Structure formats: C-alpha cells, structure tokens
mmCIF file of C-alpha atoms in Angstrom:
data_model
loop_
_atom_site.group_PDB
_atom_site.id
_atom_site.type_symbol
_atom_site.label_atom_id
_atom_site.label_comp_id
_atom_site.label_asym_id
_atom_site.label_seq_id
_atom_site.Cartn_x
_atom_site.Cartn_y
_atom_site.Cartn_z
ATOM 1 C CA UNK A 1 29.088 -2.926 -99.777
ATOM 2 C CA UNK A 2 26.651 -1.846 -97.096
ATOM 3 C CA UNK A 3 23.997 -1.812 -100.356
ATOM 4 C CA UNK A 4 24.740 -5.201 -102.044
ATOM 5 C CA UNK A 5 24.153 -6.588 -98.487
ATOM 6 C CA UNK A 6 20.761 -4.982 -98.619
ATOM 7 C CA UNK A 7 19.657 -6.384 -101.880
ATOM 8 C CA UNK A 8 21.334 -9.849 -101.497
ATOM 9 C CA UNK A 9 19.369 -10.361 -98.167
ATOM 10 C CA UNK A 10 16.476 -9.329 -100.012
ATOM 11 C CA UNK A 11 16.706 -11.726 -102.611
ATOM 12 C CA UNK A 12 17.386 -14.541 -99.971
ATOM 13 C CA UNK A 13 14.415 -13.319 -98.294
ATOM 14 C CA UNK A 14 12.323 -14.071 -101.455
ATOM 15 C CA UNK A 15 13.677 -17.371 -102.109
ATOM 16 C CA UNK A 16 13.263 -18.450 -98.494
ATOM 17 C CA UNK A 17 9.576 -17.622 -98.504
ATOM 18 C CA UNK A 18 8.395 -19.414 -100.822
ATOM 19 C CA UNK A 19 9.486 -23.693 -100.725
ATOM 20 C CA UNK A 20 9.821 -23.837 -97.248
ATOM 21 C CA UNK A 21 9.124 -27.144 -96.136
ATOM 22 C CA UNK A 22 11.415 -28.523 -98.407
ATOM 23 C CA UNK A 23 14.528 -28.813 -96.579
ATOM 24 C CA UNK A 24 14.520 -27.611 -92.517
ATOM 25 C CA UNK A 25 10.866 -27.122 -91.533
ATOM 26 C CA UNK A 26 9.630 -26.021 -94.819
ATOM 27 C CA UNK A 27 8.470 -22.306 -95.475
ATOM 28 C CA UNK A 28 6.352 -20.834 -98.919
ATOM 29 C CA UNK A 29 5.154 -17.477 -99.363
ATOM 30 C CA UNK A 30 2.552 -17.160 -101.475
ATOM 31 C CA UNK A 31 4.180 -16.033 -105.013
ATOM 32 C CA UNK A 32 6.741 -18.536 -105.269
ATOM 33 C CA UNK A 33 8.850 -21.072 -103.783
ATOM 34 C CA UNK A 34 12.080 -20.319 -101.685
ATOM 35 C CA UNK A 35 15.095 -23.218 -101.437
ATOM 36 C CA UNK A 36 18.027 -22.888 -98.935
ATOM 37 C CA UNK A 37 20.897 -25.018 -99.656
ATOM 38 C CA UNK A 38 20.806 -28.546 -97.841
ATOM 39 C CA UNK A 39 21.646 -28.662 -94.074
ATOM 40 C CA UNK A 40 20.701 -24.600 -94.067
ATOM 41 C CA UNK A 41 17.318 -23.323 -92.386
ATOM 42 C CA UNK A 42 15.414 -19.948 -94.067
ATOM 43 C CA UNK A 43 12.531 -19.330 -92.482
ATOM 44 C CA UNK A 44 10.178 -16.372 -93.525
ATOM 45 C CA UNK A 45 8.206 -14.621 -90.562
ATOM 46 C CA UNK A 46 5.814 -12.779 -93.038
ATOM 47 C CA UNK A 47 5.546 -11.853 -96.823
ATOM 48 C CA UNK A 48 4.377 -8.337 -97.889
ATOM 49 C CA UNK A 49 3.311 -7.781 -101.170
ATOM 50 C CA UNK A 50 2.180 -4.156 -103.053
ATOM 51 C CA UNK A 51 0.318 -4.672 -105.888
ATOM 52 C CA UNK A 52 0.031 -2.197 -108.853
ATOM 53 C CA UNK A 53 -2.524 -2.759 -111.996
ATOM 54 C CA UNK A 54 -3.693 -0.829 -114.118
ATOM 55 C CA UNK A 55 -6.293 -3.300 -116.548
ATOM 56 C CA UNK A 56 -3.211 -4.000 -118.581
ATOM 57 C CA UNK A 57 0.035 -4.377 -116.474
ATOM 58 C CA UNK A 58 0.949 -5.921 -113.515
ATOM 59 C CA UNK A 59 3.417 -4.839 -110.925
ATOM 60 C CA UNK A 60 3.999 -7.082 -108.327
ATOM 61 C CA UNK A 61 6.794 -5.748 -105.497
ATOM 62 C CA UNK A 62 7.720 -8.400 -102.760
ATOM 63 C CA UNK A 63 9.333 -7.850 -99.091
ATOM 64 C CA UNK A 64 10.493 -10.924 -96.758
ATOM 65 C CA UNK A 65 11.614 -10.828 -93.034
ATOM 66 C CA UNK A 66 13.735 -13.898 -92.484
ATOM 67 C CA UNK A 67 15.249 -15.852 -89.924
ATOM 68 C CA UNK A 68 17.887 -18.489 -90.154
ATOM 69 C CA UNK A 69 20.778 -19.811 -91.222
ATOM 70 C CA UNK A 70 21.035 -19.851 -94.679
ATOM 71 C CA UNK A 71 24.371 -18.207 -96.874
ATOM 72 C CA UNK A 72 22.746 -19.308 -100.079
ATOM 73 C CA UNK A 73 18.903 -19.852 -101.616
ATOM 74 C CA UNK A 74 17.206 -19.682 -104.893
ATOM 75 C CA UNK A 75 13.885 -18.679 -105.258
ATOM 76 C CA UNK A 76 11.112 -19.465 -108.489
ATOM 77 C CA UNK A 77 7.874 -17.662 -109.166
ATOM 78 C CA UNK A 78 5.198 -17.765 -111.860
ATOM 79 C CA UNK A 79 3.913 -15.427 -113.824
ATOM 80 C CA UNK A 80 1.273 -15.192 -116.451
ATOM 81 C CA UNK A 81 2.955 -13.548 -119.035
ATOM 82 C CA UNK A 82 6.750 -12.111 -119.824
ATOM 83 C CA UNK A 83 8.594 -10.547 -116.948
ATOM 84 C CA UNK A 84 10.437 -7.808 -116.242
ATOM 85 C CA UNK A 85 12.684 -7.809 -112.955
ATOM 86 C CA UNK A 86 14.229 -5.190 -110.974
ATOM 87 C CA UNK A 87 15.061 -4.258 -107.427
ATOM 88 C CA UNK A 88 12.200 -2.374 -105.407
ATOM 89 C CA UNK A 89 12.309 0.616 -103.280
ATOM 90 C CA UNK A 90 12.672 -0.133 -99.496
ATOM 91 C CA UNK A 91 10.481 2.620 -98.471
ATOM 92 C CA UNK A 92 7.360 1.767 -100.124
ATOM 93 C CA UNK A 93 6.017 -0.087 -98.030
ATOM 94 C CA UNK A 94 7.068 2.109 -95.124
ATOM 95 C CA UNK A 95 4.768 4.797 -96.882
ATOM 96 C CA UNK A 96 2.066 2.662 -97.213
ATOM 97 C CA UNK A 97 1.793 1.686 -93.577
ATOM 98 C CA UNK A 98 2.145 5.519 -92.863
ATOM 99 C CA UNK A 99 -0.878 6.069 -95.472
ATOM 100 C CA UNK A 100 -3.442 3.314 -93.718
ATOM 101 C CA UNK A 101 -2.501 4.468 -90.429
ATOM 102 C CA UNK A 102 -5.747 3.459 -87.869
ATOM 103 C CA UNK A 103 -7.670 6.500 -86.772
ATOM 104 C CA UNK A 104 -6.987 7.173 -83.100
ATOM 105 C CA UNK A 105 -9.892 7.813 -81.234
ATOM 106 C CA UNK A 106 -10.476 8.680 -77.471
ATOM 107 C CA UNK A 107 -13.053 6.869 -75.746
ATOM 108 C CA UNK A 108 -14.359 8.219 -72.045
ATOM 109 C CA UNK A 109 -15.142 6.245 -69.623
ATOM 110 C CA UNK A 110 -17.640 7.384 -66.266
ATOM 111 C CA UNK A 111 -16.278 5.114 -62.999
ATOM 112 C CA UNK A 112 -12.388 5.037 -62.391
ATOM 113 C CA UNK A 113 -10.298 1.851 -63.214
ATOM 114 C CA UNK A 114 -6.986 0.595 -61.966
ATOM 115 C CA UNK A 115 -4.501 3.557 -62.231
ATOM 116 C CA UNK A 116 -7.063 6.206 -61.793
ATOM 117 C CA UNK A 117 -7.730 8.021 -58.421
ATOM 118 C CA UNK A 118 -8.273 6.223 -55.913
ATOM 119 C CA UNK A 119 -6.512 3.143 -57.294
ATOM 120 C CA UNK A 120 -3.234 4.898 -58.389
ATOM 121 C CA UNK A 121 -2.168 8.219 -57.146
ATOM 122 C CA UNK A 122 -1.821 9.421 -60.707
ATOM 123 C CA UNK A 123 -4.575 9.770 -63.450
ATOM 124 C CA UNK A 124 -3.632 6.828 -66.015
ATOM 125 C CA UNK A 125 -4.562 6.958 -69.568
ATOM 126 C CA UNK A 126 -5.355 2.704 -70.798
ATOM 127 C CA UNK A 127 -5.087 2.061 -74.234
ATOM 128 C CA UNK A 128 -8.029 0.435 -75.636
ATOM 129 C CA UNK A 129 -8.479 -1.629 -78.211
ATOM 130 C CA UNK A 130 0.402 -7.057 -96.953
ATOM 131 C CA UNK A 131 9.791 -19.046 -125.873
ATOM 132 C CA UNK A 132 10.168 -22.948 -124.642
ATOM 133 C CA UNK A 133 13.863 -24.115 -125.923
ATOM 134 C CA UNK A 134 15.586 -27.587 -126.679
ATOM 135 C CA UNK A 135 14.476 -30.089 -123.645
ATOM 136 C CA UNK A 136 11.481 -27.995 -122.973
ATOM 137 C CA UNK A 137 12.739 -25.025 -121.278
ATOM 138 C CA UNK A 138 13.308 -21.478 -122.760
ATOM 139 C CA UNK A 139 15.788 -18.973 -121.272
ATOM 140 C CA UNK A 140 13.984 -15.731 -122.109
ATOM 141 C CA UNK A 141 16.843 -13.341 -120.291
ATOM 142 C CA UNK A 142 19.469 -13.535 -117.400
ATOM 143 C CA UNK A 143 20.678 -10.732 -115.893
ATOM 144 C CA UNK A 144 22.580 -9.820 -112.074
ATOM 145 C CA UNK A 145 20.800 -7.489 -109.762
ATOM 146 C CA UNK A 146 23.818 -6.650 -107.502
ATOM 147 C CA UNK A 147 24.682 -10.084 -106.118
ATOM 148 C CA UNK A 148 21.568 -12.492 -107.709
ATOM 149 C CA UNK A 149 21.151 -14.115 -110.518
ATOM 150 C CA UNK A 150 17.679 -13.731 -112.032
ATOM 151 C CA UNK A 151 16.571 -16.545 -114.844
ATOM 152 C CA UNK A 152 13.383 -15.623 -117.122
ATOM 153 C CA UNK A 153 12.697 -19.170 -118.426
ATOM 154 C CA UNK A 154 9.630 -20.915 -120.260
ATOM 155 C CA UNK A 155 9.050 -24.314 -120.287
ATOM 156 C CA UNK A 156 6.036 -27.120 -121.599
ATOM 157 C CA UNK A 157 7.592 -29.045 -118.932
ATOM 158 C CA UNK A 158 7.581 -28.993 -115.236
ATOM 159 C CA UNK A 159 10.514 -31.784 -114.628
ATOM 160 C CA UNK A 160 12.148 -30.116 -117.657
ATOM 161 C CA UNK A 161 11.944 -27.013 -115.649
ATOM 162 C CA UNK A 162 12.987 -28.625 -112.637
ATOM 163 C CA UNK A 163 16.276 -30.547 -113.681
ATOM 164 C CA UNK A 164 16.988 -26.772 -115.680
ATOM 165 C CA UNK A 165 16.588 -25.017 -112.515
ATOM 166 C CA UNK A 166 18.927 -27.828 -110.344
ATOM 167 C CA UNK A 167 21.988 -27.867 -113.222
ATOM 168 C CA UNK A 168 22.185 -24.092 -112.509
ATOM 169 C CA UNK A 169 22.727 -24.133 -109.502
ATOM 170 C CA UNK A 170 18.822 -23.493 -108.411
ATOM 171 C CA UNK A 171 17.921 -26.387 -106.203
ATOM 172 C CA UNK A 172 14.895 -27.735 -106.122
ATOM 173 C CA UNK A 173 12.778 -30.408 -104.053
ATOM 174 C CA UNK A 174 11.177 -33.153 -106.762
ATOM 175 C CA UNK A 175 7.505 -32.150 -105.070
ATOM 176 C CA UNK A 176 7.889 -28.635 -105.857
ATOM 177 C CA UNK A 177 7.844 -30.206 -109.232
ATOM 178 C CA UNK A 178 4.547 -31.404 -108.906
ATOM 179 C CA UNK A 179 3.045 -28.623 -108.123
ATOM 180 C CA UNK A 180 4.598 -26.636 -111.560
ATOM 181 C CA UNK A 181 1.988 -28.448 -113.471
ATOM 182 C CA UNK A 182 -1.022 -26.166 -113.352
ATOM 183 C CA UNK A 183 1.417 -23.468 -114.384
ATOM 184 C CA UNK A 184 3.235 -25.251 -117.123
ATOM 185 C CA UNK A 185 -0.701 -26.169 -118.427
ATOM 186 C CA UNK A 186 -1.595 -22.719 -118.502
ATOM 187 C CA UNK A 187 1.598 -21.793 -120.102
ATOM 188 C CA UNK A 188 2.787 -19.237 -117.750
ATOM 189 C CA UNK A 189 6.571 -18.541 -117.617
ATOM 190 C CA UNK A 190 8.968 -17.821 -114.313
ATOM 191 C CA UNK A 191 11.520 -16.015 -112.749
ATOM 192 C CA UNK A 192 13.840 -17.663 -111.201
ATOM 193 C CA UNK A 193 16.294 -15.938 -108.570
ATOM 194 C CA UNK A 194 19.314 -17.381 -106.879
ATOM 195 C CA UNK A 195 21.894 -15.769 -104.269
ATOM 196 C CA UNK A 196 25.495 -15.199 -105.355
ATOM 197 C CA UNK A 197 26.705 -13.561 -102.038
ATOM 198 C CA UNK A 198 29.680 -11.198 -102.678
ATOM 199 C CA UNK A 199 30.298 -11.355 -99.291
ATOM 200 C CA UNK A 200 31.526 -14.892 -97.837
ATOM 201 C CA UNK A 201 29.430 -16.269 -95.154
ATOM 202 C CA UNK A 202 26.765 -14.086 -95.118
ATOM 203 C CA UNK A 203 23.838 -14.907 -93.886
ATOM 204 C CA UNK A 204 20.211 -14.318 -94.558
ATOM 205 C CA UNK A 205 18.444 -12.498 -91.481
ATOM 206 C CA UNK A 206 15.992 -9.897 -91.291
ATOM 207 C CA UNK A 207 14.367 -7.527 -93.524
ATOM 208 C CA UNK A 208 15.352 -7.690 -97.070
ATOM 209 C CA UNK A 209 15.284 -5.424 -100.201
ATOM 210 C CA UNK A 210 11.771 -5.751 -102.094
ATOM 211 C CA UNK A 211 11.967 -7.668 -105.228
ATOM 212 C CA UNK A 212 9.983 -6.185 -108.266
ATOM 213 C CA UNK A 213 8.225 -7.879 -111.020
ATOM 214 C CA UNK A 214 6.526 -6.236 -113.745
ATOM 215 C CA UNK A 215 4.533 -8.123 -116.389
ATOM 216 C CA UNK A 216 1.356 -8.063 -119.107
ATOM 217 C CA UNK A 217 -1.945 -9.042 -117.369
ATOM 218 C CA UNK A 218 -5.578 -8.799 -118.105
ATOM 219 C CA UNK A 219 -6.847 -9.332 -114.620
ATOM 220 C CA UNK A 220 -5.880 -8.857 -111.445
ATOM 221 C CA UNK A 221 -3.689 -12.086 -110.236
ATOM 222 C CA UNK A 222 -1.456 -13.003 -107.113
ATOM 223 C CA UNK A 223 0.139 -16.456 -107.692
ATOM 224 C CA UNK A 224 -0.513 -18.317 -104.052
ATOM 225 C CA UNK A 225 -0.185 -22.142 -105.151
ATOM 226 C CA UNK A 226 2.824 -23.255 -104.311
ATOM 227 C CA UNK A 227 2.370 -21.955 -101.002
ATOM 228 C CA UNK A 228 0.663 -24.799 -100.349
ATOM 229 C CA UNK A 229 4.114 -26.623 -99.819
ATOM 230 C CA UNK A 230 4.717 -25.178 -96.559
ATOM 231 C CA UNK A 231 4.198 -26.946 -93.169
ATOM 232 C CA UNK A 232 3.595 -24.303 -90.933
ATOM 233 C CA UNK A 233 0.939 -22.099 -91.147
ATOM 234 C CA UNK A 234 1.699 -18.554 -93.564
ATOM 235 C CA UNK A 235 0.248 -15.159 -93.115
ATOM 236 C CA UNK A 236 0.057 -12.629 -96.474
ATOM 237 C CA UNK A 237 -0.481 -9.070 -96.360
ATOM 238 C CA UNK A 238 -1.627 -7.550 -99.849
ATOM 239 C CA UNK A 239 -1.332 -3.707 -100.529
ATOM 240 C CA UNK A 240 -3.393 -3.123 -103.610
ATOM 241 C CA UNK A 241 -3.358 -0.270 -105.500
ATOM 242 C CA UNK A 242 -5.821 0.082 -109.034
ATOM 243 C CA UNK A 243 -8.785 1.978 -110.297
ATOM 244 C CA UNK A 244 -10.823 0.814 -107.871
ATOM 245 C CA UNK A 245 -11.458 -1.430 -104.393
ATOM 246 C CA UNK A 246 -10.339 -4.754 -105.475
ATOM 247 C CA UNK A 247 -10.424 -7.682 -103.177
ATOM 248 C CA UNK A 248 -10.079 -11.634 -103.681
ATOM 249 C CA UNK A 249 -12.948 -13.661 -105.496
ATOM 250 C CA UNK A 250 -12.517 -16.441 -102.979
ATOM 251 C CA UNK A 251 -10.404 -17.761 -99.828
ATOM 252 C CA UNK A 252 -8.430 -20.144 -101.808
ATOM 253 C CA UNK A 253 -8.345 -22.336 -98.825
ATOM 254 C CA UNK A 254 -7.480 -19.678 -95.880
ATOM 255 C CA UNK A 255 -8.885 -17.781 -93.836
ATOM 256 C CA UNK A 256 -11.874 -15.021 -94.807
ATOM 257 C CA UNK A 257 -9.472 -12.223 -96.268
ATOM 258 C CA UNK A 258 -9.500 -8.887 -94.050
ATOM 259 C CA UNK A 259 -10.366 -5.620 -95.260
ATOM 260 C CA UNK A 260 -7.744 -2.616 -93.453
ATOM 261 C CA UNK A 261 -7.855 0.027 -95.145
ATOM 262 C CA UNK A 262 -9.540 1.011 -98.685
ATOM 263 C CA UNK A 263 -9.669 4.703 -99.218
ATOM 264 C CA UNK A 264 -8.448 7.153 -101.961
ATOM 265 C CA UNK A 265 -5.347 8.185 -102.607
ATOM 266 C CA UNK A 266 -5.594 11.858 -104.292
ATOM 267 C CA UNK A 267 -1.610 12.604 -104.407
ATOM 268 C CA UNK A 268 0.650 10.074 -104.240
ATOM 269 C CA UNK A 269 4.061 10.777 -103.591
ATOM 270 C CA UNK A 270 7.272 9.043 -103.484
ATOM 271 C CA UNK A 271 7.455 5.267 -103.786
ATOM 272 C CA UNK A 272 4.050 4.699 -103.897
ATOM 273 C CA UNK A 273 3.780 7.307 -107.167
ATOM 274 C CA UNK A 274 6.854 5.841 -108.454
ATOM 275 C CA UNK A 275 4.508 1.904 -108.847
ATOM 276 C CA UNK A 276 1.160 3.886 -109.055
ATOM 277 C CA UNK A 277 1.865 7.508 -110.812
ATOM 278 C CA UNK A 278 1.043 10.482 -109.625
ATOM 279 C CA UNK A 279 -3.043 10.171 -110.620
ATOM 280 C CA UNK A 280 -5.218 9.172 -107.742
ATOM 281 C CA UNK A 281 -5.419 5.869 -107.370
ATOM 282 C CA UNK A 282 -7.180 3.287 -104.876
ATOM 283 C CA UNK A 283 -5.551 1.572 -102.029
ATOM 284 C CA UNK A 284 -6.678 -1.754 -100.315
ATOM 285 C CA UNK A 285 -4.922 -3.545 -97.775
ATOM 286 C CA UNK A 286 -5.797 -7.033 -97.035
ATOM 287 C CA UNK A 287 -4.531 -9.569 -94.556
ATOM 288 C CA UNK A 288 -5.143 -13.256 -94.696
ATOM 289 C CA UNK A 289 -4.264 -16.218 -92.334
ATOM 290 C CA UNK A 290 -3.310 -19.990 -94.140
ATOM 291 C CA UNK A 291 -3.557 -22.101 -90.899
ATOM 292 C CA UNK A 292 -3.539 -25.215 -93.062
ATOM 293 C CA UNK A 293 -0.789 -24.207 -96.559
ATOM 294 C CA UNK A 294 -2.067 -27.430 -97.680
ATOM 295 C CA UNK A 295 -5.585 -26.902 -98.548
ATOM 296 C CA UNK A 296 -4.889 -23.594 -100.736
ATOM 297 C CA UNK A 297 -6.120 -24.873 -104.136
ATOM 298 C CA UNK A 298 -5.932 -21.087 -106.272
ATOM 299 C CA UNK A 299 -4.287 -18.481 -107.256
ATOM 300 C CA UNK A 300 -5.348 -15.313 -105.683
ATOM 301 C CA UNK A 301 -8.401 -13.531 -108.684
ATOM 302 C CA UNK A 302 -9.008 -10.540 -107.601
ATOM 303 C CA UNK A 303 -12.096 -8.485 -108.598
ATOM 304 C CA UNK A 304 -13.442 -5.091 -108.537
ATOM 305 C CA UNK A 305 -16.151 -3.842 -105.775
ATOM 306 C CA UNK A 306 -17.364 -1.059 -104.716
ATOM 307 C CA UNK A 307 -15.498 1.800 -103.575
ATOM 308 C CA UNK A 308 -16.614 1.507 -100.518
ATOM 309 C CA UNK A 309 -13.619 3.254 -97.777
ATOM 310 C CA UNK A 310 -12.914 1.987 -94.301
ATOM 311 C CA UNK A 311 -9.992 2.272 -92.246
ATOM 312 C CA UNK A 312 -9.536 0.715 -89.003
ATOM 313 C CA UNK A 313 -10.054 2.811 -85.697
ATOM 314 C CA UNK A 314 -8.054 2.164 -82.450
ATOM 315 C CA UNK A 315 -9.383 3.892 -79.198
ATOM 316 C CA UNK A 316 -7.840 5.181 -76.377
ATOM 317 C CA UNK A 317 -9.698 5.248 -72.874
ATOM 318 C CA UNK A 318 -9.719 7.706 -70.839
ATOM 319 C CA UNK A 319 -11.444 8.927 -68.179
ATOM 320 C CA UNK A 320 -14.264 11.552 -67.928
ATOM 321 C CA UNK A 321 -12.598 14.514 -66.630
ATOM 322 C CA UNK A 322 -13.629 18.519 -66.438
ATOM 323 C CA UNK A 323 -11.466 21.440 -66.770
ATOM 324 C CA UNK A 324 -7.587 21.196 -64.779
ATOM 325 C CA UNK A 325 -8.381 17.169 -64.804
ATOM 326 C CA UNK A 326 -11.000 16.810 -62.052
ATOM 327 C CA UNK A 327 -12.815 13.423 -62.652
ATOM 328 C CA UNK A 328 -16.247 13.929 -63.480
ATOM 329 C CA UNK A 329 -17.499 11.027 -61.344
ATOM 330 C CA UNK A 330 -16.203 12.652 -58.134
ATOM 331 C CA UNK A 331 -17.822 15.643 -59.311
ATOM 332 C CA UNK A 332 -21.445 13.977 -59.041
ATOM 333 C CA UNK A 333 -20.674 11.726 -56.447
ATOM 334 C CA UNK A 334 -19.479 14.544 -54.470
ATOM 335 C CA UNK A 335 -22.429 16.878 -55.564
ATOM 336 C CA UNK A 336 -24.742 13.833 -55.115
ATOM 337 C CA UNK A 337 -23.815 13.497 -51.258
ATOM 338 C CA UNK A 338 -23.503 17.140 -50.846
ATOM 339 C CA UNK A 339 -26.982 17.348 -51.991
ATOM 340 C CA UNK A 340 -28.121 14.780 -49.798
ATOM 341 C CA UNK A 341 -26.422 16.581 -46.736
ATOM 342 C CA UNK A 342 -28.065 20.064 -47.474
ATOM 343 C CA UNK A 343 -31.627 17.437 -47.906
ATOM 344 C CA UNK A 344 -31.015 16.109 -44.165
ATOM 345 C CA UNK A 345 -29.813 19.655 -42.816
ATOM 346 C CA UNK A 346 -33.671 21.075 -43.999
ATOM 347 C CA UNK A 347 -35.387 18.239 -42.975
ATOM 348 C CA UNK A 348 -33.963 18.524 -39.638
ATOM 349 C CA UNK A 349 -34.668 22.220 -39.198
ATOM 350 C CA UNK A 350 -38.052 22.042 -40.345
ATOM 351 C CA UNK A 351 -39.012 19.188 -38.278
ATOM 352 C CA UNK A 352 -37.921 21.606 -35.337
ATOM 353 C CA UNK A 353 -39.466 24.290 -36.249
ATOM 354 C CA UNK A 354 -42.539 22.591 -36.365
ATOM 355 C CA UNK A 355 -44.856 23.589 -33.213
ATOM 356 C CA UNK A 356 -46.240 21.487 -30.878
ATOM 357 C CA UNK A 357 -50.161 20.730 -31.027
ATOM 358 C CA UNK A 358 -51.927 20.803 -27.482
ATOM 359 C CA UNK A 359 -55.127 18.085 -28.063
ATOM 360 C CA UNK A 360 -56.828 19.714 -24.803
ATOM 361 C CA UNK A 361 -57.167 15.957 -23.293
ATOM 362 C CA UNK A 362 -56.287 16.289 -19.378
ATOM 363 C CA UNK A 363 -55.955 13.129 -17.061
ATOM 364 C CA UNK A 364 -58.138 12.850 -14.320
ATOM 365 C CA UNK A 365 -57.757 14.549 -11.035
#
C-alpha cells in the first residue's frame, strides 16, 4: 500500500505541474499540463527532469514536489513520436545530485572576523559562498501503472483532443486547448495520465514517484510550451545525459539557462546506468528561471557543444592559522611589536653608551 501511495503521488505530482493556472492559482511545468479537479489546489514547487538520448531515442524521466489539496488530477504531455510509459526509479535523481556535487574548497583569510579570537572566545569556521481515430483522436494504448491511468492518444485535432480527454474523465481548461495547436500541426502525439487513488481521500503532497517516457527522436527535445499557461513564475532543472555537452539553442523566453555541472561520467552505476548504460556517457545539469510563463514561445532544442567540464565550487573560510591553531595574524602582529620593542631597547642602549664630547669652550672668568 505504502508503494501505490508512492507512485499515485507521483503521478499527481506530474499532472499538477503542468496546467496550473487553470483552476486555483494556475501551475505548468514545462513538459505538460497538470489539472486538479475543480475547487482543489496542486501546486508544483519545482520540476526535475533527467534526460537520456542517444541520436535515436529519447528518455525523458520526470519528478514533482507538490503542495496542496488535490485527491484527484490528470496530467497531458506531448511528444514527438510514439510513447512508451513506465514508472521511474526514485533514486535517480538522488544519484545524480550525489554525482554533480560542488567541489568544497577552503579559502584563508589574514585578519580575524566575528567569531574568531578576539571577537568570540572560540576559533569559528564561516561558510563562504533539473494513428488519429473516428472524431480525430486515436487511442494508441491504455494501460494502469499502479493507481493511474495512462492514455497514448493521437489526434489532427486539438478540441477533438480536448473534449476526448474531458469524457474520460481528464479535465481540461478550453485555453489549454489553444495552446495544443502547434503540437497537433506538427503531428506529435500525447500521453495522457490521470489519478485513480486506491486510497480514499488521499491527497497529493510532497515528493512523488518519477514518471518515465521513452520515445523515437532525432534531436534532442524538451517540450516547454504549455508552460506558458502558468501564472506564477516556474523554475526547471534539466539533468542531461548523451554523447556529448548538450545545452539549449535558445532561452525560449526565460532566463539565460545555467551551466552546473558538465563532466564525464566513466562508470555509471545504478539508476543512472539503468537510463544511460553502463558506457561513459556525458552529464549536464542546467537550471533555468521563467519569471514571466507567458512569454515562453519554444520547445526546449537542444544542441551539442563542446565538451567543455565545469562543476561548481563552494568555499569555506577560514582563518590563517599555524600548527596547534595559532592564528597567523597574531603571530606577525606579535613578532611585529616584539621586533619593534627589541628596535627601542638598542636604540636606547646605544644612545647611552654614546660618550660625551668636551668642545673645550670655557665661560669667562
């Protein structure tokens, strides 16, 4: 029981993310469009996404933190090409954050600060500084993963697609209808996920079981569009991992992505060489602010560059000490005015030492 719970909160999680705005203040994540049921909140505090391609597949594996009320939520996402859907392994990205750890790096500093002697009686240590059917829609499989419902589904028409997705029980908002059309032009298809809680009342709240979605294509794409229906600003965080470096063509209306981490990975292990193998493979992690959802106009296109690594370094100051801990500045200071002392103490002798010269000039009788 303790496992459905898992997976149905991560489903909710997924279908939460993504429409936001429709119903309590709206929330979208960036791959597809999450609904709560009417006079429920979902609200999705970030979206994490790993990435696996390989110049011919796609693996796209999706984690949601959620807040709310919500018991029930369906969830749709586009794809280029014919999915494949299963349930994702909670630790990857667990082992990914361990992988792109920051270096830690000490960083010495000369003159003492609050909570170093004299200031503190202690020494203190400051830290410094991802087939169209009748009416236009095609059901190309259905299947339950624990307790959701997944729909595979084609269509040559968004409000086909839209009153499809409502009459089973996937509610949608007539603007997320809208903004189907670039996809339906480009003939993509989508999977469709909706809650069906074994467990009555439950509802969606924290971190939920990654969703994964496999499918054919021949570049690198993150479907970000329909994030553009959410009212408050989003944040995405993009694990990559490919041949090479890859990183977005363009913006898409955000923020400049940031680069932290791109590096190597010689063995992987576990979760992350269950998506990538066991070959070496490259990682990139990218994190990108949407203060305004509305102006994202894209889909992320990602491109090859050059394998260039970085990973981020945090420092730790601390200050300059010699061997059991003695502060290096006392050191000099205290040299520096013990110096001075011994300076005086010669002056001082030699200027008595120094005789007295008789000029032979008497006064007058």
């Amino acid at each position: 029981m303790r496992g459905t719970h898992r997976i149905l909160t991560t489903i909710v999680a997924l279908l939460a993310l993504q429409l936001g705005s429709l119903v309590a203040p709206a929330y979208a994540c960036g791959c597809g469009a999450m609904i709560p049921t009417k006079d429920q909140r979902i609200g999705v505090d970030r979206e994490e996404s790993a990435v696996h391609w390989d110049g011919r597949t796609e693996t796209v594996v999706m984690r949601f933190n959620v807040h709310g009320d919500a018991r029930h939520a369906a969830w749709i996402m586009p794809v280029p090409s014919r999915a494949g859907v299963t349930l994702g392994d909670p630790e990857l990205f667990d082992e990914i954050e361990q992988l792109t750890e920051p270096e830690q790096r000490d960083r010495f500093y000369f003159w003492p600060r609050a909570g170093d002697w004299p200031f503190d009686l202690d020494y203190g240590d400051g830290a410094g500084a991802p087939a169209p059917g009748k009416g236009g829609v095609g059901v190309v499989g259905r299947e339950r993963l624990g307790p959701f419902d997944v729909a595979r589904l084609t269509a040559t028409d968004p409000e086909a697609l839209g009153d499809w997705l409502r009459t089973n029980g996937f509610e949608l908002p007539e603007r997320l209808t809208g903004a189907l059309q670039p996809y339906v032009e480009q003939k993509w298809e989508y999977v469709a996920v909706r809650l069906a809680p074994q467990e009555k009342d439950a509802v969606l709240q924290g971190e939920l079981t990654p969703l994964r979605i496999t499918f054919a294509s021949p570049e690198l794409v993150y479907p970000m569009r329909l994030s553009r229906l959410a009212k408050t600003s989003q944040t995405l965080g993009l694990s990559i991992l490919a041949e090479h470096r890859m990183e977005p063509r363009s913006p898409i209306g955000g923020d400049a992505p940031e680069v932290t981490f791109a590096g190597r990975i010689e063995r992987p292990e576990g979760a992350v060489a269950e998506l990538a193998g066991a070959k070496p493979v490259h990682l990139t992690v990218l994190e990108q602010e949407f203060p305004y959802p509305e102006r994202i106009d894209d889909d992320h296109h990602l491109r090859t560059v050059a394998d260039t690594p970085y990973r981020r370094v945090e420092y730790t100051d601390r200050l300059l000490t010699v061997g059991d801990g003695i502060p290096v500045w006392l050191l000099t200071v205290g040299g520096g005015l013990a110096l001075a002392a011994v300076a005086t103490l010669l002056v001082v002798r030699v200027t008595r030492r120094r005789p007295v010269v008789d000029s032979g000039v008497r006064s007058p009788a």
